[in-house]
Coordinates of C-alpha atoms and ligand atoms in Angstrom, one line a residue:
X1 CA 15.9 -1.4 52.5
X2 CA 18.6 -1.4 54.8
X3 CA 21.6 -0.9 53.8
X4 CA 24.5 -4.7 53.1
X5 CA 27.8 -4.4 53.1
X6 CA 29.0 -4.0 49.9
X7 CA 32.8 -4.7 50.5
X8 CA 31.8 -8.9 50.3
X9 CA 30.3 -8.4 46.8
X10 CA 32.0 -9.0 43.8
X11 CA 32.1 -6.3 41.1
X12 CA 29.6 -8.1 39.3
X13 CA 27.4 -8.7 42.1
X14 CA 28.0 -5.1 43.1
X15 CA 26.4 -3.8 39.5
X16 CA 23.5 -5.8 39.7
X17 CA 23.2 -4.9 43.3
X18 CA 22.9 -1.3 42.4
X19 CA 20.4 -2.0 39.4
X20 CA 18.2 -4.0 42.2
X21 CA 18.3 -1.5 43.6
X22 CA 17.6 1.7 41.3
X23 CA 14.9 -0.6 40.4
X24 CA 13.1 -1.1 43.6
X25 CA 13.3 2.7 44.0
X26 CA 11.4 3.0 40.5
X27 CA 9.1 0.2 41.6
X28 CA 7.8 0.8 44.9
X29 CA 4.6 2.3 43.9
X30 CA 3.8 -0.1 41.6
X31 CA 4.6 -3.1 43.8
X32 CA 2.4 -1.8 46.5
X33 CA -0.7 -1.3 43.9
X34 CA -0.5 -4.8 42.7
X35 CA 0.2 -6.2 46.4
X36 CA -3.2 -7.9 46.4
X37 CA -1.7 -10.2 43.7
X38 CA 0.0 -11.8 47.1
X39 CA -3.5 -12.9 47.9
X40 CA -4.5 -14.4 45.0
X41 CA -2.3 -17.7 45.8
X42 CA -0.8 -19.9 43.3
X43 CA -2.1 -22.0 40.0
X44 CA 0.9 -24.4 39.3
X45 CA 3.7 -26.9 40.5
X46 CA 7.3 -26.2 40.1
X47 CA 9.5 -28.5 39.0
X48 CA 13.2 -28.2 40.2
X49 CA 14.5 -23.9 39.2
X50 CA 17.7 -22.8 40.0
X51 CA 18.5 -19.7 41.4
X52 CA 20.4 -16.7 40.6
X53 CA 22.3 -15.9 43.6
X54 CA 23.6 -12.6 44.5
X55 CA 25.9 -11.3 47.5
X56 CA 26.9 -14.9 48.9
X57 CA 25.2 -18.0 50.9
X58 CA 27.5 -18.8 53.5
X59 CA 29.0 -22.6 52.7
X60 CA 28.1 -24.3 56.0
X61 CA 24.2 -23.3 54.8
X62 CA 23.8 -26.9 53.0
X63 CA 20.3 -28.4 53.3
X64 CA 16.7 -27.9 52.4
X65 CA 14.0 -25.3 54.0
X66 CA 10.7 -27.0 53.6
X67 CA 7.5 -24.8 53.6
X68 CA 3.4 -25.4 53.6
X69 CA 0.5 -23.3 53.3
X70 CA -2.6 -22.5 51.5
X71 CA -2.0 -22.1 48.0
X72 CA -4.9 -22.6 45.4
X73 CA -7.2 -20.5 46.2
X74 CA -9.5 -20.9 42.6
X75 CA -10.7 -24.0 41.4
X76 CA -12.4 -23.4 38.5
X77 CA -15.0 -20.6 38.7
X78 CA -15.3 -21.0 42.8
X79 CA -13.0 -19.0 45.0
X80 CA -12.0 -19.7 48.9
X81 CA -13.0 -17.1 50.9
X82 CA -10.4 -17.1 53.7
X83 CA -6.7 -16.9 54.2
X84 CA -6.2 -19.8 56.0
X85 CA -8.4 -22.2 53.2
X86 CA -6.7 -23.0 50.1
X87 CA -5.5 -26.7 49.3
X88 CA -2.3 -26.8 50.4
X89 CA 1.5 -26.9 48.8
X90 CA 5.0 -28.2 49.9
X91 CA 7.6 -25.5 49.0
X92 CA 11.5 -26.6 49.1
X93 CA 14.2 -24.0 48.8
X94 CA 17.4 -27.3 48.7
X95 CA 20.3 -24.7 49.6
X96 CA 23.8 -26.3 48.6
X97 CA 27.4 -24.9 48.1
X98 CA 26.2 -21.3 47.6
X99 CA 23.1 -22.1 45.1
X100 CA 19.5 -22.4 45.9
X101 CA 16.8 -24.9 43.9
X102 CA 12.8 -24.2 44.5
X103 CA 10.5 -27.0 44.2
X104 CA 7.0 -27.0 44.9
X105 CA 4.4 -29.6 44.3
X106 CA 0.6 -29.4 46.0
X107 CA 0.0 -31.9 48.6
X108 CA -2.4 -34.5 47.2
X109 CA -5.1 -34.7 49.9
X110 CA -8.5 -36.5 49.0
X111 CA -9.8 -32.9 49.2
X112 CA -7.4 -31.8 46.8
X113 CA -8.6 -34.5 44.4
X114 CA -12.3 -33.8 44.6
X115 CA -12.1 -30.2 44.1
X116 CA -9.4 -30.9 41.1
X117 CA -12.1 -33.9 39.5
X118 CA -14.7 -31.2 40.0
X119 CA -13.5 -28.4 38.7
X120 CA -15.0 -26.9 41.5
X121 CA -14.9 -26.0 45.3
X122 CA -16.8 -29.4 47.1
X123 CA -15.0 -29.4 50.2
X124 CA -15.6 -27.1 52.8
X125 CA -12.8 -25.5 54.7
X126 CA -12.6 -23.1 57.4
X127 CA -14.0 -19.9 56.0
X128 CA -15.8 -21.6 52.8
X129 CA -18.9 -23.6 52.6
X130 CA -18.5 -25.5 49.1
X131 CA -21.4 -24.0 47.2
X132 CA -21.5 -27.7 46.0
X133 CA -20.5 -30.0 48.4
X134 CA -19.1 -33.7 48.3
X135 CA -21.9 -36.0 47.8
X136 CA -20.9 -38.4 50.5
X137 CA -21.0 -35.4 53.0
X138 CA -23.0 -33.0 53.4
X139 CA -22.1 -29.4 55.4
X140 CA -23.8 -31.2 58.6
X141 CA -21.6 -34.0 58.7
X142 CA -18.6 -31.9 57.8
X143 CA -19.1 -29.5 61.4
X144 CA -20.3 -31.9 63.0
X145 CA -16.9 -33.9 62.4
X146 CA -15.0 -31.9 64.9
X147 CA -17.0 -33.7 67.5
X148 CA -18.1 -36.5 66.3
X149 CA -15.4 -39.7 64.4
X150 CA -16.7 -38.9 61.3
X151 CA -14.9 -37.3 58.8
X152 CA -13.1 -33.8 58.7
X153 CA -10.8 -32.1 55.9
X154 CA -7.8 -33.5 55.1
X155 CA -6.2 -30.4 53.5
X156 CA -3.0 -30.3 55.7
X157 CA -2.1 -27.0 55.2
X158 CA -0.2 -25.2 58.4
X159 CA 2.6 -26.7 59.3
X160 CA 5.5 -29.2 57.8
X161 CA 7.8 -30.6 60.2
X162 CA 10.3 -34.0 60.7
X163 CA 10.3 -37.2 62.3
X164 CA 13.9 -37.8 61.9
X165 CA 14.5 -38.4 58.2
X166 CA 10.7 -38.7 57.1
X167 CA 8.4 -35.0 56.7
X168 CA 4.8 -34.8 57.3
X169 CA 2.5 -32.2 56.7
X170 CA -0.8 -31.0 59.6
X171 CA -3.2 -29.1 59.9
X172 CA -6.2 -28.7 62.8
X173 CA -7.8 -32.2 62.0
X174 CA -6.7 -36.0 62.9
X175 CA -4.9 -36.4 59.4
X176 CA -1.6 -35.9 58.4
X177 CA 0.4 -36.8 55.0
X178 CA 4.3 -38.0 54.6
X179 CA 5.8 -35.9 52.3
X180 CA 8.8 -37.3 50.3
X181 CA 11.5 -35.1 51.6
X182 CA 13.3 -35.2 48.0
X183 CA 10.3 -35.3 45.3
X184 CA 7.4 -33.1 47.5
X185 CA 5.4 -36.0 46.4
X186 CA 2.4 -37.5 49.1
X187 CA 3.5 -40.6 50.0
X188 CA 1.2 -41.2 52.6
X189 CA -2.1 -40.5 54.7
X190 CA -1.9 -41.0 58.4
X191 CA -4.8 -41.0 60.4
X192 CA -4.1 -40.2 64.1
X193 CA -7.6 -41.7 65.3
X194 CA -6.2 -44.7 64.2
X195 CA -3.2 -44.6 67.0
X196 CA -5.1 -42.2 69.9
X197 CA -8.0 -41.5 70.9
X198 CA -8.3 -37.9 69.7
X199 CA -10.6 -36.0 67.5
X200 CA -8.1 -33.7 66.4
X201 CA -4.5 -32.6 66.3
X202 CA -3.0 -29.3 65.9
X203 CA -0.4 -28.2 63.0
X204 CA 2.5 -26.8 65.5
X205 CA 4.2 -29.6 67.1
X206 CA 7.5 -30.2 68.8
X207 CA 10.6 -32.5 68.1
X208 CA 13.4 -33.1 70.3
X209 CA 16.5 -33.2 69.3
X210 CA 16.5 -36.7 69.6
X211 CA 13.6 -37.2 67.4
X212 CA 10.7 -37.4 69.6
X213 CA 7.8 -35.6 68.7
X214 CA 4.9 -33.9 71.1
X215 CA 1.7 -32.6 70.1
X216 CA -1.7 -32.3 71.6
X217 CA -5.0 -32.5 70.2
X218 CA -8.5 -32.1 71.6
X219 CA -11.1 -35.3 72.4
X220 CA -14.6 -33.9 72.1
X221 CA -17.2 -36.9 73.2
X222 CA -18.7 -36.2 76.5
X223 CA -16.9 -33.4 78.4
X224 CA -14.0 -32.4 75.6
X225 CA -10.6 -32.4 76.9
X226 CA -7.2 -31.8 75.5
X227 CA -4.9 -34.7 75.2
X228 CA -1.0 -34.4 75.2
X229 CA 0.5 -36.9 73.1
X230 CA 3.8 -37.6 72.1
X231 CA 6.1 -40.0 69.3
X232 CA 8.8 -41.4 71.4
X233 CA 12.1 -41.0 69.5
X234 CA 13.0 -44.1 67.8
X235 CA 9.5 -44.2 67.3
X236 CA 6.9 -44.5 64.3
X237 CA 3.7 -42.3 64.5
X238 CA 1.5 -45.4 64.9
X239 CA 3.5 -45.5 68.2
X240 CA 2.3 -42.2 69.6
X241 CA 1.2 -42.4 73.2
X242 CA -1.2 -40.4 75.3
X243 CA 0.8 -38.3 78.1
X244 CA -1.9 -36.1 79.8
X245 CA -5.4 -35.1 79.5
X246 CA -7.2 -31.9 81.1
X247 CA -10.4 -31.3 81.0
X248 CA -12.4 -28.3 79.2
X249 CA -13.5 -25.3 81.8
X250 CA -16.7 -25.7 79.7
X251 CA -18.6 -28.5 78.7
X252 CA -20.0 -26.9 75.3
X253 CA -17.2 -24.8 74.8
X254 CA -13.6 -26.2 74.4
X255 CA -10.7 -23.4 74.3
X256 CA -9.3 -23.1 70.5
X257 CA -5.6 -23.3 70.3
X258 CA -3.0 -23.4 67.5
X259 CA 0.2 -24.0 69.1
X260 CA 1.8 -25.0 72.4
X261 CA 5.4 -24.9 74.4
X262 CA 7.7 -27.5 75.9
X263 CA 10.3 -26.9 78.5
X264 CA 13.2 -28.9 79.4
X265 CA 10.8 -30.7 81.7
X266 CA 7.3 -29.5 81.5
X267 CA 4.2 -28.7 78.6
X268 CA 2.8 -25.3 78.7
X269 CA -0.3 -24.7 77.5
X270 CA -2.9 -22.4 77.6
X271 CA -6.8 -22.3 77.8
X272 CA -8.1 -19.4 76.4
X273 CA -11.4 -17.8 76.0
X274 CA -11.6 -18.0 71.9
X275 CA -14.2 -20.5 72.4
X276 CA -15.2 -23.4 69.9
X277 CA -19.3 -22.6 70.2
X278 CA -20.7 -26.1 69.9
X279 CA -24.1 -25.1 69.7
X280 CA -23.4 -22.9 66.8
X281 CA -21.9 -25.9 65.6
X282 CA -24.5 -28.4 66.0
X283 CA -26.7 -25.7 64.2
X284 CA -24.5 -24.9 61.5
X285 CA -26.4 -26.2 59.1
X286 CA -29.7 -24.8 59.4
X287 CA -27.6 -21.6 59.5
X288 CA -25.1 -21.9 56.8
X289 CA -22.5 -21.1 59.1
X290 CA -18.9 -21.6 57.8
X291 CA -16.6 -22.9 61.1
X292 CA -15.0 -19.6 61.3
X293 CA -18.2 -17.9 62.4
X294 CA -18.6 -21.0 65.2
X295 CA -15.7 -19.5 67.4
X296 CA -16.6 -16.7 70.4
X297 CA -14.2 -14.9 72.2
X298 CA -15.1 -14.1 75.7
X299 CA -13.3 -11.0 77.0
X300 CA -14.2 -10.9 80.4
X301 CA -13.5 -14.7 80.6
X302 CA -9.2 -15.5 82.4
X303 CA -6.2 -17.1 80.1
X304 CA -5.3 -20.3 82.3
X305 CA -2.1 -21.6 82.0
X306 CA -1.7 -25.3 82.4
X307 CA 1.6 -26.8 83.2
X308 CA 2.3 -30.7 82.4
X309 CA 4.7 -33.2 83.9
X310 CA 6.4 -34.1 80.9
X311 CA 7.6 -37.3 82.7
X312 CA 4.7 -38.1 84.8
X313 CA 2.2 -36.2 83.0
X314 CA 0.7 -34.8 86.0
X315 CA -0.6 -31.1 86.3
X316 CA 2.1 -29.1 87.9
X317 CA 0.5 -27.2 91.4
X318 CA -2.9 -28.6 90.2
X319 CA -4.4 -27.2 93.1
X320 CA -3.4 -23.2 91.9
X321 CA -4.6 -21.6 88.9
X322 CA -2.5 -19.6 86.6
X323 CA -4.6 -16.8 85.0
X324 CA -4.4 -13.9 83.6
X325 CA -6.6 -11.4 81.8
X326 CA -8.0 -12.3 78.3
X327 CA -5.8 -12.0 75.5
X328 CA -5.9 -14.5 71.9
X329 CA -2.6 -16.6 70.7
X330 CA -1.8 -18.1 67.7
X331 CA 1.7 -18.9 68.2
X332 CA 4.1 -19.6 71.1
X333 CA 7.2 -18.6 70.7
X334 CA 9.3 -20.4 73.6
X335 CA 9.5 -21.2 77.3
X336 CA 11.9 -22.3 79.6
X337 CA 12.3 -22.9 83.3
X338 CA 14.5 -19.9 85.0
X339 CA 15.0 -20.6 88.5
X340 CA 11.4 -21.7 90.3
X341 CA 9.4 -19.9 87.4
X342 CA 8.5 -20.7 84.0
X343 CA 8.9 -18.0 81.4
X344 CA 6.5 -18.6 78.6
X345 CA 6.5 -15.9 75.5
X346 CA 4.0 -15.6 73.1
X347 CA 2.8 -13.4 70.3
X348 CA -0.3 -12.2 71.8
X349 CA -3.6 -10.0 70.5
X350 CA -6.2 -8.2 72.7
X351 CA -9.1 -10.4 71.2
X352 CA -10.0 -12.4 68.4
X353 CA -10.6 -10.2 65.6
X354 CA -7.8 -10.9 62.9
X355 CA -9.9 -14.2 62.7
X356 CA -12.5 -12.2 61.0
X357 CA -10.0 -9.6 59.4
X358 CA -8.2 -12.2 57.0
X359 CA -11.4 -13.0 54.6
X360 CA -9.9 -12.9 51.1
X361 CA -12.2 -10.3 49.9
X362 CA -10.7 -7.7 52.1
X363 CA -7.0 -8.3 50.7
X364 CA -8.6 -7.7 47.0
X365 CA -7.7 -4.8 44.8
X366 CA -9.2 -1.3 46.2
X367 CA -9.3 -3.2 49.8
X368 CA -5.6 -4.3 50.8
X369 CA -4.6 -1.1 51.4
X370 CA -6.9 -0.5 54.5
X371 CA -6.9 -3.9 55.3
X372 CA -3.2 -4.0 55.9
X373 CA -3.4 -0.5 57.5
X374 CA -5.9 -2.0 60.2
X375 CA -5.1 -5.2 60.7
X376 CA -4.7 -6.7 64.2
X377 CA -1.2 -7.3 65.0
X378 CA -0.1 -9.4 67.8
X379 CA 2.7 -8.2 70.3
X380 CA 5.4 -10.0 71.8
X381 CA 4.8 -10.6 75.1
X382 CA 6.2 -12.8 78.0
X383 CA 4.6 -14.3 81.0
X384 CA 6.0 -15.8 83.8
X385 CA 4.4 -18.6 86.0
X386 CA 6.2 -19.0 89.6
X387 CA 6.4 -23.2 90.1
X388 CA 6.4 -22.9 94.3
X389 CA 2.9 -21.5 95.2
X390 CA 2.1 -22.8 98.8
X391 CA 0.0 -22.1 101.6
X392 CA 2.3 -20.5 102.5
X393 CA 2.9 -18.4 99.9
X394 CA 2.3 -14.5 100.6
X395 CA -0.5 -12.7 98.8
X396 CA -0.3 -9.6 96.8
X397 CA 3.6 -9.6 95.9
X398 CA 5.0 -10.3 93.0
X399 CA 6.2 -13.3 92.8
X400 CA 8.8 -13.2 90.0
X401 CA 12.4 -12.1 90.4
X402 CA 14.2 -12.5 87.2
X403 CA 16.2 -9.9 86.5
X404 CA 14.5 -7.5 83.7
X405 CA 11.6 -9.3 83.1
X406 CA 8.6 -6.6 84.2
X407 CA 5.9 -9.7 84.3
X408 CA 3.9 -10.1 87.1
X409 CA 2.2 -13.0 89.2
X410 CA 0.7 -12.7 92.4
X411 CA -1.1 -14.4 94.2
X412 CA -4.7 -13.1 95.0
X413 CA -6.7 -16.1 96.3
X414 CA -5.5 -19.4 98.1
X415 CA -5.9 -20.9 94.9
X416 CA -5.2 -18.2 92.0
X417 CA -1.7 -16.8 90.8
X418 CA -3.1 -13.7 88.6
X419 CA -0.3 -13.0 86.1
X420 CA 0.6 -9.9 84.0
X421 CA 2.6 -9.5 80.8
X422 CA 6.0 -8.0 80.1
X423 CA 5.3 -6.2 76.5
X424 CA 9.0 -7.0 75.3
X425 CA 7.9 -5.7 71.3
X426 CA 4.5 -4.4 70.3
X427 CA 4.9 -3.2 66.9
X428 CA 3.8 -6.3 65.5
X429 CA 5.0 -9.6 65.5
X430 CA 4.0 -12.8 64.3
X431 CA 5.6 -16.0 62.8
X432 CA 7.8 -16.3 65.2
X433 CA 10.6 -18.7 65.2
X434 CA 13.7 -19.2 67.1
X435 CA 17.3 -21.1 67.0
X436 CA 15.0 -24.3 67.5
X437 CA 17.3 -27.1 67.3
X438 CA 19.7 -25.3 70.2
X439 CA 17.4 -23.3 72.1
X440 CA 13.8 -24.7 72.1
X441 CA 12.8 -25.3 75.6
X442 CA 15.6 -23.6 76.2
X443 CA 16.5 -20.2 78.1
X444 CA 17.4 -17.9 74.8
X445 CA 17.5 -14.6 73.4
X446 CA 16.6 -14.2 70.1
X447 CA 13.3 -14.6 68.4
X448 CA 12.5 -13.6 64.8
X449 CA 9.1 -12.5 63.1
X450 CA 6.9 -11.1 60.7
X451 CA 5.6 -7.7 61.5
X452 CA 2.9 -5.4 59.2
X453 CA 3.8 -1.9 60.4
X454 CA 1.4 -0.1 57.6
X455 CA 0.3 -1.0 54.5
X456 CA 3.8 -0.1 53.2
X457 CA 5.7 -1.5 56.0
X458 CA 6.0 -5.5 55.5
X459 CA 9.1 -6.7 57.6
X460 CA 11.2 -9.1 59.2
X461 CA 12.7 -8.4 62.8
X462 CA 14.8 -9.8 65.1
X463 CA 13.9 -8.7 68.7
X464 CA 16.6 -9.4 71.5
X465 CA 14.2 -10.1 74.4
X466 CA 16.7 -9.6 76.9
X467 CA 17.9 -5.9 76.0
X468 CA 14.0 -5.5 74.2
X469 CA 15.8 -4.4 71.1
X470 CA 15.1 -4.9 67.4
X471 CA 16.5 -4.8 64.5
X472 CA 14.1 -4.8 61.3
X473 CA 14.5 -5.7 57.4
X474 CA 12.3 -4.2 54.8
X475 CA 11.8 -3.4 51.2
X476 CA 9.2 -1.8 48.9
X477 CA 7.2 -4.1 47.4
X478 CA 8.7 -7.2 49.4
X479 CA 6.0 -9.1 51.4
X480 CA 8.5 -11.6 53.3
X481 CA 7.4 -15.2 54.8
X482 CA 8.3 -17.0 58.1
X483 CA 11.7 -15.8 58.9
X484 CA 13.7 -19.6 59.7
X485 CA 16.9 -19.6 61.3
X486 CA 19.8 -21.7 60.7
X487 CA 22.6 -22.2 62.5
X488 CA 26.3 -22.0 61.8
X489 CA 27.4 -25.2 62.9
X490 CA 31.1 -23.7 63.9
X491 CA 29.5 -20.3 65.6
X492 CA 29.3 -20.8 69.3
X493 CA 26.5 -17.8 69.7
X494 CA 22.9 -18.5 69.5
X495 CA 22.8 -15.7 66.5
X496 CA 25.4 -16.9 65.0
X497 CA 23.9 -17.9 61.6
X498 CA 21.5 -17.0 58.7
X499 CA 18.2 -16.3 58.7
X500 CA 16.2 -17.0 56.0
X501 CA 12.6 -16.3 54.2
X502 CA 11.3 -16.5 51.1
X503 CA 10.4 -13.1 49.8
X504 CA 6.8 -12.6 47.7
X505 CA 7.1 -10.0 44.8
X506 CA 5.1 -8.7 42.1
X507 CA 6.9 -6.4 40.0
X508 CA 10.4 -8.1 40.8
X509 CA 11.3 -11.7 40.9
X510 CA 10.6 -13.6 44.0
X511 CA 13.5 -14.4 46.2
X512 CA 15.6 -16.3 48.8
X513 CA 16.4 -14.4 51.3
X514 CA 19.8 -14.6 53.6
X515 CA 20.3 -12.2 56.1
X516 CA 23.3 -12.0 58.9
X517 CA 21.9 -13.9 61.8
X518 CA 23.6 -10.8 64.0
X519 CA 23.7 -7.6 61.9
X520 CA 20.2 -8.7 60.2
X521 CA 21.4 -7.0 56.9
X522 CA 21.1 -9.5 53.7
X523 CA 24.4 -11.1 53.0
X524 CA 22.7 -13.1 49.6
X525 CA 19.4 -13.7 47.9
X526 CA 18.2 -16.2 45.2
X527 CA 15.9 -14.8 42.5
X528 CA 13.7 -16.9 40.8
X529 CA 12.4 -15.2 37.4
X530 CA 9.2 -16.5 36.2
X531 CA 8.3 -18.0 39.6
X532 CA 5.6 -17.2 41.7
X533 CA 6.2 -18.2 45.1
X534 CA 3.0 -19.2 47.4
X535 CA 2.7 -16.6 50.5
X536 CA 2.6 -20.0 52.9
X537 CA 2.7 -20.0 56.6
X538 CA 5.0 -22.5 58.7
X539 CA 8.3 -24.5 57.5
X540 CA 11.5 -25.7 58.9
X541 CA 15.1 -26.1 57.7
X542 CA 16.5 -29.7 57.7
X543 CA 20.3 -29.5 57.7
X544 CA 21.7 -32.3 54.5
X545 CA 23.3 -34.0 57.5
X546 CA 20.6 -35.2 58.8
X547 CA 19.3 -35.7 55.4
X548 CA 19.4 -39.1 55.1
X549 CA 20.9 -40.3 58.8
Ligands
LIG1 FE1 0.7 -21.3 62.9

């Protein structure tokens, strides 16, 4: 663990500061036997538990983090077989005048409710085919739903995000559910077919600070295309208007994606060859397929970066292609316009395989070790797409000149700029996040992720990606989450603030954690004894100013 400044600690604090940590020292080999506890998700709700701080929250740190993700894995007998499967649950860590307050309460999707009335797994998700499915649909019907307007899962379990003062929850399908911001409980199902015409949505979208949201989905009947949507601020979801459409490369196989980027003015997407396989699809059933076995990833196939209009919604220099060699994404991280490019960063793997490297089964006891120790990591890389490509334009030179960036685009036909990566971190990185509310779209500095070194290794960093330095947290037994950062209201810097995750234990009490948006050493954590906090995926902190505004 790295080392905090014990000079702001009380003499108290300092004691059990010590024990915490003549007891992690004791620990460590234990914690790491009985890490595959992590995997095993949670059972229960939370009603309202107050923390026991240590060190100290800073006081301008006054509002709630909100986070999703799979949670109950086992319902009944049955098991889910993947990571990114179980029914999902809101967690809230409500941060206020030093002291911290967990909640969590599942979100109650019609798929939550007929696996709870059955005692049993009868809704399919992602890497599970329900060994007894619903009655009204059978594993057919279920595939076939991502191209077809019948219906898919509603299990929204990726992302929670805000629409001003109102919180939804998404996943890959056309639903969503409102989430009361104060009680966790499901207020409502939104169905996005209902306002566009869309067969799905992804989890990760965008909100301006003005409160408009952007997302994009993909339309599968006939030739699929991916549609651009977005909320206009002021605006209710049943408002949402289309922005921009583009068309599959392939007819039978529409790119996957899981996130996107925004500039000041422009969308940035990407098409890349992790394909969805229709035909495997459409034959699914006479396979027993599960949907994570009806994705290909095409090596030898380009990355094409699309650029949107986000005014117009036309495609920027439609008549170039940005490409680049193949490489899988789950997450953007950020982009922004720097002189006549566009600098897009993503965390970024060589193929597809952590897919297939996140079954369950392989995080069990005996397993995780290995698993951990070989699992794909993605690095953090940055691209850069030049926006005046003419006739004119010479070929073979590199046609970026920002200072210290080492990515490439040239120019190698009339009509394709090749582009190649600047590897800014490639230890591991993943979960990024950023100073959202000032710097999204924005030119910035500072991203923070999650990074598996080893099987020992779990850790938070904060990578400068102008200087392409780091600075890490870790402990022994501490399997952190998304690392959020918030913002000190009076600190002109973009790292001036805190950054903070929820830490996963097994032979210590799960925590809060509050590290120095600068030094990255913890300045405070809240311990929650007798809590076992979900190991969820994507959240955001909602300042109590703009609580109810
Ligand atoms: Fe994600």
């Amino acid at each position: 663990m790295k080392p905090v400044s014990l000079i702001r600690l009380g003499k108290l604090e300092r004691l059990l500061f010590a024990a915490r940590l003549s007891q992690r020292s004791l620990g460590t080999s234990a914690s790491l036997e009985n890490m595959h506890r992590l995997y095993e998700g949670i059972k229960d709700e939370v009603p309202a538990t107050n923390g026991v701080v240590t060190g100290r929250i800073p006081p301008w740190v006054n509002g709630a983090l909100y986070r999703n993700g799979p949670a109950l894995f086992q319902i009944g007998v049955d098991k889910y077989e993947h990571l990114f499967d179980g029914m999902a649950a809101v967690q809230k860590y409500e941060v206020k005048n030093g002291s911290a307050v967990f909640t969590r309460k599942f979100i109650n999707s019609k798929s939550y409710q007929k696996n709870m009335a059955a005692n049993r797994i009868v809704v399919s998700e992602f890497g599970t085919i329900a060994k007894y499915p619903d009655p009204c649909k059978n594993i057919f019907q279920r595939f076939f739903s991502y191209f077809t307007r019948s219906d898919p899962t509603d299990n929204t379990s990726i992302m929670v995000w805000p629409l001003r003062d109102r919180l939804f929850a998404s996943t890959e399908t056309h639903y969503l559910h409102e989430i009361d911001p104060d009680s966790l409980d499901t207020i409502d199902k939104v169905d996005l077919k209902q306002h566009l015409t869309i067969n799905s949505a992804i989890a990760h979208v965008h909100w301006d600070r003005d409160g408009t949201i952007h997302n994009i989905g993909h339309y599968y009947e006939g030739h699929p295309s991916y549609c651009i949507f977005r909320v206009p601020a002021g605006s209710d979801i049943k408002d949402s208007k289309m922005v921009a459409t583009v068309k599959s490369r392939w007819k039978m196989n529409p790119g996957y994606y899981h996130s996107f980027a925004v500039t000041e003015n422009y969308y940035v997407f990407i098409e890349q060859p992790l394909v969805i396989n229709v035909l495997k699809i459409l034959t699914a059933k006479l396979r027993g397929s599960k949907l994570s076995e009806c994705l290909d990833f095409w090596p030898d196939e380009k990355v094409i970066f699309h650029v949107i209009d986000k005014v117009t919604g036309e495609h920027v220099n439609k008549s170039v292609v940005y490409q680049s060699d193949a490489f899988f994404t789950f997450h953007h991280i950020n982009a922004y316009e720097d002189g006549d490019s566009i600098v897009v960063d993503m965390c970024t793997y060589t193929d597809a395989k952590v897919i297939e490297k996140v079954y369950l089964k392989d995080f069990s006891e005996g397993k995780i070790d290995e698993t951990l120790r070989n699992l794909p990591m993605a690095m953090l890389s940055r691209y850069a797409l030049p926006l005046k490509v003419t006739e004119q334009t010479p070929s073979n030179k590199n046609l970026i000149e920002i200072s210290g960036c080492d990515a490439t685009a040239v120019k190698t036909t009339d009509t394709t700029v090749h582009c190649t990566p600047d590897t800014i971190y490639d230890k591991g990185f993943e979960l990024p996040t950023v100073n959202y509310d000032l710097y999204n779209g924005r030119k910035y500095k500072y991203s923070y992720g999650f990074s598996i070194q080893s099987e020992k290794v779990i850790a938070l960093v904060k990578v400068n990606l102008a200087t392409k330095t780091s600075l890490q947290w870790d402990a022994p037994g501490c399997f952190p989450t998304e690392p959020i950062f918030v913002a000190d209201p009076n600190g002109p810097e973009e790292d001036d603030g805190v950054v903070l995750s929820a830490v996963c234990t097994i032979d210590q009490d799960p925590f809060l954690l509050v590290l120095d948006g600068k030094t990255f050493k913890e300045v405070a954590r809240a311990r929650f004894p007798g809590v076992q906090i979900n190991r969820d995926l994507h959240g955001f902190f909602r300042p109590a100013v703009q609580c109810r505004t």
